[in-house]
Tab-separated table of C-alpha atoms in Angstrom:
chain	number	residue	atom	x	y	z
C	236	UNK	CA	0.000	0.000	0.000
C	237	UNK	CA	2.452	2.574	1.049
C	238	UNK	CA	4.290	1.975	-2.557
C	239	UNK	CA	1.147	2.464	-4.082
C	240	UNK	CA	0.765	5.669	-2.148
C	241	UNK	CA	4.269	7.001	-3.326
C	242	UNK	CA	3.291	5.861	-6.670
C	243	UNK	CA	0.097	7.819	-6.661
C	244	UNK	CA	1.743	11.079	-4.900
C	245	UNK	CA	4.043	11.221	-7.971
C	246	UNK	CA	1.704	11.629	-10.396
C	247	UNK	CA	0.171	14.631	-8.700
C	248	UNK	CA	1.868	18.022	-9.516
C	249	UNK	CA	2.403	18.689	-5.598
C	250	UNK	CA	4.486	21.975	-6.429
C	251	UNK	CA	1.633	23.433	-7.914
C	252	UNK	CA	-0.619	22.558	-4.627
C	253	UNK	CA	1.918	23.982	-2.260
C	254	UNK	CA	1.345	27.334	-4.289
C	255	UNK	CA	-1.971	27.378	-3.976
C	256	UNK	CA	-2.040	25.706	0.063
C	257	UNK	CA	0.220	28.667	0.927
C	258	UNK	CA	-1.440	31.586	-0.838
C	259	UNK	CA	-4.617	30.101	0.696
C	260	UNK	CA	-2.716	30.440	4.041
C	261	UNK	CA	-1.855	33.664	3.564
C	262	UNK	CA	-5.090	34.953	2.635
C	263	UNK	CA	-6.591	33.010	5.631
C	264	UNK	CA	-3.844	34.860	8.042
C	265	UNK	CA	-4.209	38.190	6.208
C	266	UNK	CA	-8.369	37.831	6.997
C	267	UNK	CA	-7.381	37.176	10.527
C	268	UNK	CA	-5.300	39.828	11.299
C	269	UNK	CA	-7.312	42.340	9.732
C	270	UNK	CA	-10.565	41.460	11.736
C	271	UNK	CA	-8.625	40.525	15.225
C	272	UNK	CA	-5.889	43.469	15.079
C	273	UNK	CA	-8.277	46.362	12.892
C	274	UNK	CA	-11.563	45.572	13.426
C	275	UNK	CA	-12.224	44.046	17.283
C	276	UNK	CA	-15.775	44.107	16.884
C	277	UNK	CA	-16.027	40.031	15.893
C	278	UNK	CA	-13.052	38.176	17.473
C	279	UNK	CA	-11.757	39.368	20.832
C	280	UNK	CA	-10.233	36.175	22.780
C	281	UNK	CA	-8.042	33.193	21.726
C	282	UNK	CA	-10.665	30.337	21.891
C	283	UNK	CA	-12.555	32.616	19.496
C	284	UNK	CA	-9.147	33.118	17.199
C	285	UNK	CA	-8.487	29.488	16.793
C	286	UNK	CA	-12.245	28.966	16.047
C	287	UNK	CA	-12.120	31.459	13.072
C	288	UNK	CA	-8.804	29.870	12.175
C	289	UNK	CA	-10.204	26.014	12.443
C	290	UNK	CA	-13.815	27.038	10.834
C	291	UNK	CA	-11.717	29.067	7.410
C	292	UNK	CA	-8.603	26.254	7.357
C	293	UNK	CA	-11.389	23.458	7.503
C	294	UNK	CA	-14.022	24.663	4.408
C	295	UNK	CA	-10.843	25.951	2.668
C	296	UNK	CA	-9.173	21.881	2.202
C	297	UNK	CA	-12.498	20.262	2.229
C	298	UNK	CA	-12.574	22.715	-1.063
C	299	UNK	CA	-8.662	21.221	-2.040
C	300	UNK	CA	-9.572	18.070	-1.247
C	301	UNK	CA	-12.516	18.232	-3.979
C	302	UNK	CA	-10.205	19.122	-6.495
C	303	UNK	CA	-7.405	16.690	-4.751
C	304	UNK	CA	-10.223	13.653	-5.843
C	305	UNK	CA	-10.797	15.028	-9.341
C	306	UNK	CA	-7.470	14.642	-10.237
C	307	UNK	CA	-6.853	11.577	-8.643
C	308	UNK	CA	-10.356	9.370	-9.421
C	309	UNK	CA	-12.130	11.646	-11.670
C	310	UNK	CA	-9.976	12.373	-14.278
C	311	UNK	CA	-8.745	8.856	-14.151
C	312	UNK	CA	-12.498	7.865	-15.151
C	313	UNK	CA	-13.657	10.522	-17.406
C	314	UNK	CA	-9.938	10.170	-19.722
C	315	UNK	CA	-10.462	6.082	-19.458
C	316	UNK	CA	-7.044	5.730	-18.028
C	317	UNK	CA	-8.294	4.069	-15.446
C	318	UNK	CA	-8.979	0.980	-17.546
C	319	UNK	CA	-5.189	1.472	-17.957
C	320	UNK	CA	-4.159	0.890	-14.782
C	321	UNK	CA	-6.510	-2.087	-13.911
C	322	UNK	CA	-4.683	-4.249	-16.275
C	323	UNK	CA	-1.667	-4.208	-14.041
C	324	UNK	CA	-1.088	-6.749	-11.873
C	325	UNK	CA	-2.742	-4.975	-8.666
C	326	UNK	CA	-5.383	-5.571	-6.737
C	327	UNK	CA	-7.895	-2.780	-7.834
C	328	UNK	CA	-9.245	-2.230	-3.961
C	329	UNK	CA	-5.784	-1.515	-3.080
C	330	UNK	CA	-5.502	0.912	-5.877
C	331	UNK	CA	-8.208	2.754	-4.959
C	332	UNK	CA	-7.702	2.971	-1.476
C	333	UNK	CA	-4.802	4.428	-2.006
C	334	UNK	CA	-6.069	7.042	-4.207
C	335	UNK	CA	-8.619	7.716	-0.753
C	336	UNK	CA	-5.863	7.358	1.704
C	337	UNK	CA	-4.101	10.322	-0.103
C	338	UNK	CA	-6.898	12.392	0.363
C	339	UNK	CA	-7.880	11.573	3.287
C	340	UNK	CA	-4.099	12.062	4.677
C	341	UNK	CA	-4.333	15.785	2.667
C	342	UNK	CA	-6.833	17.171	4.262
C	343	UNK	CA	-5.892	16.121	8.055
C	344	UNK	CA	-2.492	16.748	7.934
C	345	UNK	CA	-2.665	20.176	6.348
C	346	UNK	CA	-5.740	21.384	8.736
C	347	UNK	CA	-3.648	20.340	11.657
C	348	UNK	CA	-0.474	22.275	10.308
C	349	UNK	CA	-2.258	24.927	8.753
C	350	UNK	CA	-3.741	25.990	12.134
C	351	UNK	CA	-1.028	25.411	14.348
C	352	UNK	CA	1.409	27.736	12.193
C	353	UNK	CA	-1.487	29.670	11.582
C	354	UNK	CA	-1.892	30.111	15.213
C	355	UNK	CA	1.223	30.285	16.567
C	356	UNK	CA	1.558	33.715	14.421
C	357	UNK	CA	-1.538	35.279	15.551
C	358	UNK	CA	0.140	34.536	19.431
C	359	UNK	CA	3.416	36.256	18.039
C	360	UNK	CA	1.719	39.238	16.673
C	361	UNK	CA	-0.457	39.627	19.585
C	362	UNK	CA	2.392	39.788	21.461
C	363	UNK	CA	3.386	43.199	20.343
C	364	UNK	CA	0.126	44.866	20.343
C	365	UNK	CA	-1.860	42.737	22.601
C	366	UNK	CA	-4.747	43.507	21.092
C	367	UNK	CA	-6.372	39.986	22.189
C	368	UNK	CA	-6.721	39.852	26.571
C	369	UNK	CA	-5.488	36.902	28.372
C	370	UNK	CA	-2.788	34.293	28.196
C	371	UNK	CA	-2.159	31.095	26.229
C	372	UNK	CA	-2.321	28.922	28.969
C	373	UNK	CA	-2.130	25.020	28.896
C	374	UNK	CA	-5.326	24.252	29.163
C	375	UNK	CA	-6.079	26.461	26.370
C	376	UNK	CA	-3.791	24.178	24.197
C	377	UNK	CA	-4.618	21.097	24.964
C	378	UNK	CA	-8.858	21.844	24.130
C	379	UNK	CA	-7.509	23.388	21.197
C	380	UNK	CA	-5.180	20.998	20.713
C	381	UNK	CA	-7.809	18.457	21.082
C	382	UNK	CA	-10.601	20.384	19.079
C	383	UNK	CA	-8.292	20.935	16.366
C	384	UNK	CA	-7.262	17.197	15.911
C	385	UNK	CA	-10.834	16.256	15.798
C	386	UNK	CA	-12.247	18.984	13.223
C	387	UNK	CA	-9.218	18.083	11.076
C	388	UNK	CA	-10.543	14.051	11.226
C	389	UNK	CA	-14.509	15.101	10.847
C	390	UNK	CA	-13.164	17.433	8.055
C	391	UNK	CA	-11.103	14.914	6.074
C	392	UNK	CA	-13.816	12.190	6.536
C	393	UNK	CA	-16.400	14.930	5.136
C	394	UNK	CA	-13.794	16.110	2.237
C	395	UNK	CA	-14.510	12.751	0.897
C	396	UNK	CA	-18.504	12.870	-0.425
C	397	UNK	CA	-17.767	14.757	-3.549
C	398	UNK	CA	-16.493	11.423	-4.443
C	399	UNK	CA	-19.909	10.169	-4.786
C	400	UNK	CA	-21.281	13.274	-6.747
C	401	UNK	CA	-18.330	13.648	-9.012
C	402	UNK	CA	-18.824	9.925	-10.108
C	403	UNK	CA	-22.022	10.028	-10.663
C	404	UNK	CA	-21.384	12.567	-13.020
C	405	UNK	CA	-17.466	11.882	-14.225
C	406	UNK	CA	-17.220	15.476	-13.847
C	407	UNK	CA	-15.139	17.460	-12.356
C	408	UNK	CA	-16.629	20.798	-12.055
C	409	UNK	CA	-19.458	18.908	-10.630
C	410	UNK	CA	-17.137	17.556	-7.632
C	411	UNK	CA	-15.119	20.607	-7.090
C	412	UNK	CA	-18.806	22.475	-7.208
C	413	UNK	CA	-19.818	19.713	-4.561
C	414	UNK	CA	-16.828	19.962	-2.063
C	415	UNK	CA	-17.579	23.985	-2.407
C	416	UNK	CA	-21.373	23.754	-1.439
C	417	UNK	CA	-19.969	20.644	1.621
C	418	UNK	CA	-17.537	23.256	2.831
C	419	UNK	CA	-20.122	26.226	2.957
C	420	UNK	CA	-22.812	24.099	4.278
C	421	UNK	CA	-20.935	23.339	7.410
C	422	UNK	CA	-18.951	26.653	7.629
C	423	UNK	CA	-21.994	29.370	7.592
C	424	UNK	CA	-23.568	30.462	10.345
C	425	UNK	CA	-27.689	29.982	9.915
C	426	UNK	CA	-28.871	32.469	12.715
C	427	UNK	CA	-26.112	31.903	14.781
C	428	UNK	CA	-25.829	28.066	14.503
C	429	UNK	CA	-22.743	26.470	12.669
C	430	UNK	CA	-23.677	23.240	11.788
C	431	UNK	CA	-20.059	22.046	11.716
C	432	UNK	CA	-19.685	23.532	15.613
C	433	UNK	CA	-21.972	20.540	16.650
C	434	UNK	CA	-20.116	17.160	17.182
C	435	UNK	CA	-22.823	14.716	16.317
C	436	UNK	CA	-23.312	16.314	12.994
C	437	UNK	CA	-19.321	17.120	12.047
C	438	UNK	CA	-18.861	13.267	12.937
C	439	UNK	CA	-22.188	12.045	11.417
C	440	UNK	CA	-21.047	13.591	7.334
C	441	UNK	CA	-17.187	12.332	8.616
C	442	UNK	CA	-18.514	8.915	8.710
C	443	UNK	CA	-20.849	9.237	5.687
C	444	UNK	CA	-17.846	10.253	3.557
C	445	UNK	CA	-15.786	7.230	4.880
C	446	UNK	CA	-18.908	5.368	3.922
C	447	UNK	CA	-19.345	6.762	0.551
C	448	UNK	CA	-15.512	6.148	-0.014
């Protein structure tokens, strides 16, 4: 499997993701900064900083990950190279669990990262204008810590139903266009609920994208 996986990661043009995973970055951090250090109004305390930060790092990969799939399974289907690579001599569950396993992998380890670097700017910046009250205490980085782990696993569960649509269809607009309207759906705020703040319902689409995978 984990030659498979190397095999797989090859094929991708990675250098042209990092591009686009650290301009995303950037724009997330630039946001950030201007609401928490310009405009106060919003965002005043760290729990609600690394909120923003999980809640805009989540919907943004969910969104890669979309794109991640149609290069990876989509593509593969709608060019018929696919029919290619099941004449080799490997077991076609493998190779399509690996094609999962990448995306899956993605999207968790790049929510995790993106957040802690993400965060451990904001903390530096703050600490020149201390423009957000209290201290980073350890208690506040183990929940987030722990929160962060867990919306990164819901996420990259979730980051895999476009899978379903975009098959369905052998399209990819249709499963980036999917992964967009996933991300949104549990990233907006419906008069002041966040559907993707309540556990039962972040783990509940987790597991149905596992399940659709």
């Amino acid at each position: 499997m984990h030659k498979l996986i190397s095999l797989e990661i090859r094929k991708l043009n990675l250098a042209g993701m990092r591009k686009g995973i650290l301009i995303t970055n950037a724009a997330i951090l630039a946001f950030m900064i201007l609401v928490v250090f310009f405009d106060q109004s919003e965002i005043e305390t760290y729990p609600e900083v690394f909120e923003a930060l999980n809640i805009f790092i989540r919907a943004s990969f969910i969104i890669y990950a979309s794109v991640l799939i149609s290069k990876l399974v989509i593509d593969e289907y709608k060019n018929n190279t696919i029919t290619l690579l099941f004449t080799y001599p490997i077991s076609r569950i493998k190779l399509m669990y690996a094609k999962i396993i990448i995306v899956f992998l993605f999207a968790l380890i790049n929510i995790v990262v993106s957040v802690a670097v993400l965060g451990a700017v904001m903390v530096g910046i703050n600490s020149f204008t201390n423009a957000i009250p209290g201290d980073i205490t350890a208690d506040l980085l183990i929940s987030v810590l722990i929160k962060t782990v867990a919306g990164a696993v819901y996420a990259a569960g979730i980051s895999l139903i476009p899978i379903y649509i975009g098959m369905r269809k052998k399209s990819v607009p249709t499963t980036i266009v999917s992964g967009v309207l996933v991300a949104s759906l549990i990233s907006s705020n419906f008069g002041g609920i966040r559907l993707g703040n309540f556990v039962l319902v972040s783990a509940s689409l987790g597991l149905l994208g596992m399940a659709i995978a």
